[in-house]
Tab-separated table of C-alpha atoms and ligand atoms in Angstrom:
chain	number	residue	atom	x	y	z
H	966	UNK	CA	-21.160	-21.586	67.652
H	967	UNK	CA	-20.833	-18.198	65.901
H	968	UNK	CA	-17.810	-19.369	64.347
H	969	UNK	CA	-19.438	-22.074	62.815
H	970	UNK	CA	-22.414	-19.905	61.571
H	971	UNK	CA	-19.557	-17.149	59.385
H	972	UNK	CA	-17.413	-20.413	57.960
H	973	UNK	CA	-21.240	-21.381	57.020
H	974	UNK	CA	-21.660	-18.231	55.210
H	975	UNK	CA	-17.862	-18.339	53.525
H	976	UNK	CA	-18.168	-21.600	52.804
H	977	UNK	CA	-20.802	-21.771	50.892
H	978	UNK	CA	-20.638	-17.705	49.766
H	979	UNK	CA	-24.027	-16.804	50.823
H	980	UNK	CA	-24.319	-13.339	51.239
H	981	UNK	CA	-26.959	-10.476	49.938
H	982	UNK	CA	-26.432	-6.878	48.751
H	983	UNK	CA	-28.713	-4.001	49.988
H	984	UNK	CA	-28.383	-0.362	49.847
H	985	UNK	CA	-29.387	2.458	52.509
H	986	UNK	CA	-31.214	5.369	52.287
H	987	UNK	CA	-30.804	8.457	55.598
H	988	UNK	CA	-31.332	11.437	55.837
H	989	UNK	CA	-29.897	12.140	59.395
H	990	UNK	CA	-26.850	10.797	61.370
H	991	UNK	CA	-26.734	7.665	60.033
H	992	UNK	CA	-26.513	5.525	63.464
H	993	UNK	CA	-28.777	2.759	62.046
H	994	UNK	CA	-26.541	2.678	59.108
H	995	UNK	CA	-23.160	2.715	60.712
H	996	UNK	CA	-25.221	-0.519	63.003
H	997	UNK	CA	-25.461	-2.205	60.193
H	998	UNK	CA	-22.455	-1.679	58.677
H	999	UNK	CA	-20.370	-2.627	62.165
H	1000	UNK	CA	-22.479	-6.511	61.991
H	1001	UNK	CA	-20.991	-6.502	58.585
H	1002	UNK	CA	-18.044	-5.779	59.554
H	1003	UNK	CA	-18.434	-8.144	62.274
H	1004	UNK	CA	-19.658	-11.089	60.281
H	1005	UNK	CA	-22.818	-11.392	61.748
H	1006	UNK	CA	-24.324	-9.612	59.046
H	1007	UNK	CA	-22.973	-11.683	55.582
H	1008	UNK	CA	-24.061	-9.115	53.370
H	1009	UNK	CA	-22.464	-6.232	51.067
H	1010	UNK	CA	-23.969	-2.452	51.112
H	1011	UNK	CA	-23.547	-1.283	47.889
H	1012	UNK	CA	-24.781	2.022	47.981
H	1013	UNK	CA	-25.778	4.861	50.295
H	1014	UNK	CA	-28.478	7.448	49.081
H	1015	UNK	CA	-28.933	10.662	51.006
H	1016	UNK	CA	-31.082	13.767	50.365
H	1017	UNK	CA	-29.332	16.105	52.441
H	1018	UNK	CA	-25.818	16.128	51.323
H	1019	UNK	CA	-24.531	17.459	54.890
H	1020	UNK	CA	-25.638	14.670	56.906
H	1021	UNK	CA	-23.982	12.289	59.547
H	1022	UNK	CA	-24.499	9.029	57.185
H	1023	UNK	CA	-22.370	10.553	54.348
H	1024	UNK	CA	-19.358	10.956	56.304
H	1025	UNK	CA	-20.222	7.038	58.227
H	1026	UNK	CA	-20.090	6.394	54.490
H	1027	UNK	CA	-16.947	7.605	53.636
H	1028	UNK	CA	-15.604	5.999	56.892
H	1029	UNK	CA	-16.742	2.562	55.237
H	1030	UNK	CA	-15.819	2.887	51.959
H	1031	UNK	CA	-19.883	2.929	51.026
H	1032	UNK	CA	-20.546	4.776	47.256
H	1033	UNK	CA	-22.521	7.497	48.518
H	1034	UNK	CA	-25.344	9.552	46.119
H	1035	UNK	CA	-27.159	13.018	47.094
H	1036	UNK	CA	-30.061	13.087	45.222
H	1037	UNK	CA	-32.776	15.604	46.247
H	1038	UNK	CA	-34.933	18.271	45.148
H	1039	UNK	CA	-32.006	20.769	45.498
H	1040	UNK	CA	-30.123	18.088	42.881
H	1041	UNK	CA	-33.242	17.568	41.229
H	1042	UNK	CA	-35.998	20.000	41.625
H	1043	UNK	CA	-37.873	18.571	38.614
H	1044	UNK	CA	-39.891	15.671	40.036
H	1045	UNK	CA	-39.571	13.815	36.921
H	1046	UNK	CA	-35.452	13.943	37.169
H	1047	UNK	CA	-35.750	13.708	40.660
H	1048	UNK	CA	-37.220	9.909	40.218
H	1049	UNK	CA	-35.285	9.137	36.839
H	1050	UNK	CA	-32.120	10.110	39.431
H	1051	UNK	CA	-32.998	7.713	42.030
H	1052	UNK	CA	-34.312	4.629	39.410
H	1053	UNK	CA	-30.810	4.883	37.990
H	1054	UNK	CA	-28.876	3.860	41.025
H	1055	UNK	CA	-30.959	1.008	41.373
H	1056	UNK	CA	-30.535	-0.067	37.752
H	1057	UNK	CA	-26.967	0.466	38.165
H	1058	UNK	CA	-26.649	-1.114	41.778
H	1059	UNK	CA	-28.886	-4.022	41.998
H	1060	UNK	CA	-29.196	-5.448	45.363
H	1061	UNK	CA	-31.491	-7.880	46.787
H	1062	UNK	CA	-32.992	-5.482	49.945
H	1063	UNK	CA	-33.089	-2.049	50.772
H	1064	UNK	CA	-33.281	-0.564	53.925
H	1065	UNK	CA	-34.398	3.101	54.750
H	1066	UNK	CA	-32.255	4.252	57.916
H	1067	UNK	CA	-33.659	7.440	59.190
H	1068	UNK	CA	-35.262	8.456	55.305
H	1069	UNK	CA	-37.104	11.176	55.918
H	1070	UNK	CA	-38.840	11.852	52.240
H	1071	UNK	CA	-41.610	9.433	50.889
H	1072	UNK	CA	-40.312	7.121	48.659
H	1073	UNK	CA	-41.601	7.173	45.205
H	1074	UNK	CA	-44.282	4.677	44.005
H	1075	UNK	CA	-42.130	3.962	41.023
H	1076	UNK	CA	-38.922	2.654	43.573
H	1077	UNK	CA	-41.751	0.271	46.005
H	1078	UNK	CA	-42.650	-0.914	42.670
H	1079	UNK	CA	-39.733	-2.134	41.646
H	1080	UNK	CA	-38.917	-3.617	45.095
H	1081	UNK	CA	-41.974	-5.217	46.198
H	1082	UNK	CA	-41.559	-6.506	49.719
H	1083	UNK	CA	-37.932	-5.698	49.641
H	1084	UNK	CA	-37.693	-2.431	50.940
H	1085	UNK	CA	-37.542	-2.275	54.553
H	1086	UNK	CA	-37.983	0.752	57.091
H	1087	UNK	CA	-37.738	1.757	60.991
H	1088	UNK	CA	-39.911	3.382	62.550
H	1089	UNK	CA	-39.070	4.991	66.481
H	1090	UNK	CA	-42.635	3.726	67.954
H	1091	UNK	CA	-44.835	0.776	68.212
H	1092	UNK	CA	-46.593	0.811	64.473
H	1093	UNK	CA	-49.601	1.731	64.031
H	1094	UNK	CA	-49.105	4.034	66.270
H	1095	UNK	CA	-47.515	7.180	65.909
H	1096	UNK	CA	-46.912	6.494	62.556
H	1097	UNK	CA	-47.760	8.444	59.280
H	1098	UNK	CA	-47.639	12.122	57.827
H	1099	UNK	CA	-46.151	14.216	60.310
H	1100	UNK	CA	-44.941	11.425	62.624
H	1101	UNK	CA	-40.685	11.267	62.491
H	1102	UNK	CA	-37.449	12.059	64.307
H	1103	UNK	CA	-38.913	13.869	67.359
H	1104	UNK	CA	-42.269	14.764	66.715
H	1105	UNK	CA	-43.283	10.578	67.360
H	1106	UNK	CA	-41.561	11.072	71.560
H	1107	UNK	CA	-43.342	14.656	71.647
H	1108	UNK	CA	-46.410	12.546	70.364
H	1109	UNK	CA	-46.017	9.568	72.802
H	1110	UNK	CA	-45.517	11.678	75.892
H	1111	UNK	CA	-48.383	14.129	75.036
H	1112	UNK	CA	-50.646	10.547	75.763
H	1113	UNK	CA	-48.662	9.720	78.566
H	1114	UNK	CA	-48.125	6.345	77.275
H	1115	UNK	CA	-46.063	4.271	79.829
H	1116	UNK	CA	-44.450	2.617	76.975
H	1117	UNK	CA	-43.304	3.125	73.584
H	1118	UNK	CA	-40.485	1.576	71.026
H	1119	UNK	CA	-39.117	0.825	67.691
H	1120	UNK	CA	-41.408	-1.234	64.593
H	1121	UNK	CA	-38.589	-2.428	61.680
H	1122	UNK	CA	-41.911	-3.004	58.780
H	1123	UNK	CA	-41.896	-3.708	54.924
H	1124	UNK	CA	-42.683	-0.087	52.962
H	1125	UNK	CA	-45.863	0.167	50.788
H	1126	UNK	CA	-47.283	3.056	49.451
H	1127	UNK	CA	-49.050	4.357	52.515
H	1128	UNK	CA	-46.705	5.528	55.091
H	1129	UNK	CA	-45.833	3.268	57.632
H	1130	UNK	CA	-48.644	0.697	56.881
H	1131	UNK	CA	-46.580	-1.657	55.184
H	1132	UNK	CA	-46.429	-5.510	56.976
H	1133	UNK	CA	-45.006	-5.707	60.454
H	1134	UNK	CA	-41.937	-7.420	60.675
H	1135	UNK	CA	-40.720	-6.837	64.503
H	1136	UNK	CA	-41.229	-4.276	67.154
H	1137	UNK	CA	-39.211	-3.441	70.238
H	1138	UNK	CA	-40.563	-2.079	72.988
H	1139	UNK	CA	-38.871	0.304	76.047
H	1140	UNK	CA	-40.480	2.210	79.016
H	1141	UNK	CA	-41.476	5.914	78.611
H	1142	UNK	CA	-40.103	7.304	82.340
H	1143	UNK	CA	-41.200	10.176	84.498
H	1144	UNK	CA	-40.227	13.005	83.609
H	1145	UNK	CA	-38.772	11.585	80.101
H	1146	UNK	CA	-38.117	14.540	77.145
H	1147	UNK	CA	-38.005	13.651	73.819
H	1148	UNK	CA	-34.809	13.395	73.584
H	1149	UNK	CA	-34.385	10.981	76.318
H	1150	UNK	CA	-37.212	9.009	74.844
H	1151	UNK	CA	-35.557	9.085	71.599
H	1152	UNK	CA	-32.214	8.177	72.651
H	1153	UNK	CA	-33.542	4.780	74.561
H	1154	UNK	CA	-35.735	4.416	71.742
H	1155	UNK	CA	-32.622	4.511	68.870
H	1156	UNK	CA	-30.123	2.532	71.268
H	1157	UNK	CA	-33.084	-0.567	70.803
H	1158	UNK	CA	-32.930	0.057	66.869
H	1159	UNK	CA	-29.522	-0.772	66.070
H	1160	UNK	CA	-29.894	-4.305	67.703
H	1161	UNK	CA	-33.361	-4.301	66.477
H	1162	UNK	CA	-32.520	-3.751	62.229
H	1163	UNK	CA	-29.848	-6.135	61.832
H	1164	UNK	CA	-31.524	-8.915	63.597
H	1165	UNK	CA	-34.899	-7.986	61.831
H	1166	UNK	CA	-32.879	-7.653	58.210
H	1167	UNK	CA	-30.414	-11.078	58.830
H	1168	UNK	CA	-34.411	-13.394	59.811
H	1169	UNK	CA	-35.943	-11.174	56.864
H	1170	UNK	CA	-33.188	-12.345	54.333
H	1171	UNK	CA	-33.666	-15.930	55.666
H	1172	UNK	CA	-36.809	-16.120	55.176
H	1173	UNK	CA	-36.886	-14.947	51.653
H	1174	UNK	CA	-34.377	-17.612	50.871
H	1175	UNK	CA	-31.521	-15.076	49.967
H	1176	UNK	CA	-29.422	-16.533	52.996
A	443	LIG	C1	-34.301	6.813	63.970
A	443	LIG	O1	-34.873	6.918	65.239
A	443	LIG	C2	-35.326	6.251	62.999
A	443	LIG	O2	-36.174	5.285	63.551
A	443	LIG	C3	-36.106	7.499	62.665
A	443	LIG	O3	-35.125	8.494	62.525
A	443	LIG	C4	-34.021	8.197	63.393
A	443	LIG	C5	-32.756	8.204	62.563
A	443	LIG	O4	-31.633	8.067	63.377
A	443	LIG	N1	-36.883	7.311	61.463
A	443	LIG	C6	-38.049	7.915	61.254
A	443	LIG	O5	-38.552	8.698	62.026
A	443	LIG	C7	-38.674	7.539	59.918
A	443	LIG	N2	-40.079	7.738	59.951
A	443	LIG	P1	-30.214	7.711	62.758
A	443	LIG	O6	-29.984	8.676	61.584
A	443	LIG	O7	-29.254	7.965	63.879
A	443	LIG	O8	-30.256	6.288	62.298
């Protein structure tokens, strides 16, 4: 059946672009990039931006043969530049979706502007909660076990302006355990976000008719 679906996809060359955007180490990124691989995924990743030029998704990058831009306020400190930096790779790269893996810096008005409803994020808990200012990488599982909630998970949701408020597009969900740290929360969490984005992003493209 599978095989059936890719010669679909070849066939009739239906594919989209996207880019990435991380800021950590990149294992959402290198999930997506192994359905790619795959097939399961028929899409192209044209571009990965980071803004910390050290981290794990610049060398999963290199590893996949993904154009890879740092652009920061260390590259940019001018918040003017910094934006002008970041519109140009879009201008430059245009791709029907992009998808923030692990982006830990706001993204500029001026970028959700130019993507409406095509910029997609993941979030480690169940949107709304733990979500907003303050709430990433760890500080959501120190959040979620401070409640003792007996469950948590992992929202994939469209980006607006306001921190994770944009549209719900699917949500995960996996027990919080006895005795759980954040880590351990955050590891069972991120193991249900790789299957989680690709599956989210392959329906998403579908249903905006680029697939
Ligand atoms: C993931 O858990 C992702 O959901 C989270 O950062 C981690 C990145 O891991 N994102 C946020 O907290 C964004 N608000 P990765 O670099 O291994 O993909």
């Amino acid at each position: 059946m599978k095989k059936y679906f890719l010669a679909e996809f070849i066939i009739f060359g239906l594919m989209f672009s996207f880019g990435v955007m991380a800021s950590g180490g990149g294992s959402n990124f290198k999930a997506l990039l192994s359905k790619v691989k795959e097939g399961l995924l028929p899409a192209k990743c044209l571009f990965l931006i980071v803004n910390n030029g050290d981290c794990g998704a610049v060398q999963i990058a290199k590893e996949y043969g993904v154009p890879c831009f740092h652009i920061s306020s260390k590259t940019h400190p001018d918040e003017h530049e910094y934006e002008k930096a970041l519109l140009k790779v879009f201008e430059e790269n245009p791709i029907d979706l992009l998808l923030l893996a692990g982006y830990m810096k706001k993204i500029p008005d001026s970028l959700v502007e130019k993507l409406p409803e095509r910029i997609l994020n993941i979030h480690p808990s169940l949107l709304p909660k733990y979500g907003g200012k303050g709430f990433w990488g760890l500080n959501v599982h120190r959040g979620v076990l401070e409640n003792q909630e007996k469950e948590s998970g992992a929202t994939v949701h469209l980006v607006s302006s306001e921190i994770d408020k944009g549209k719900i597009l699917a949500q995960t969900s996996v027990p919080v355990l006895e005795g759980d740290s954040p880590e351990e929360l955050a590891a069972r969490v991120l193991k249900q976000e790789h299957s989680l984005y690709w599956n989210t992003v392959l329906n998403y493209a579908k249903t905006l008719g680029l697939l």
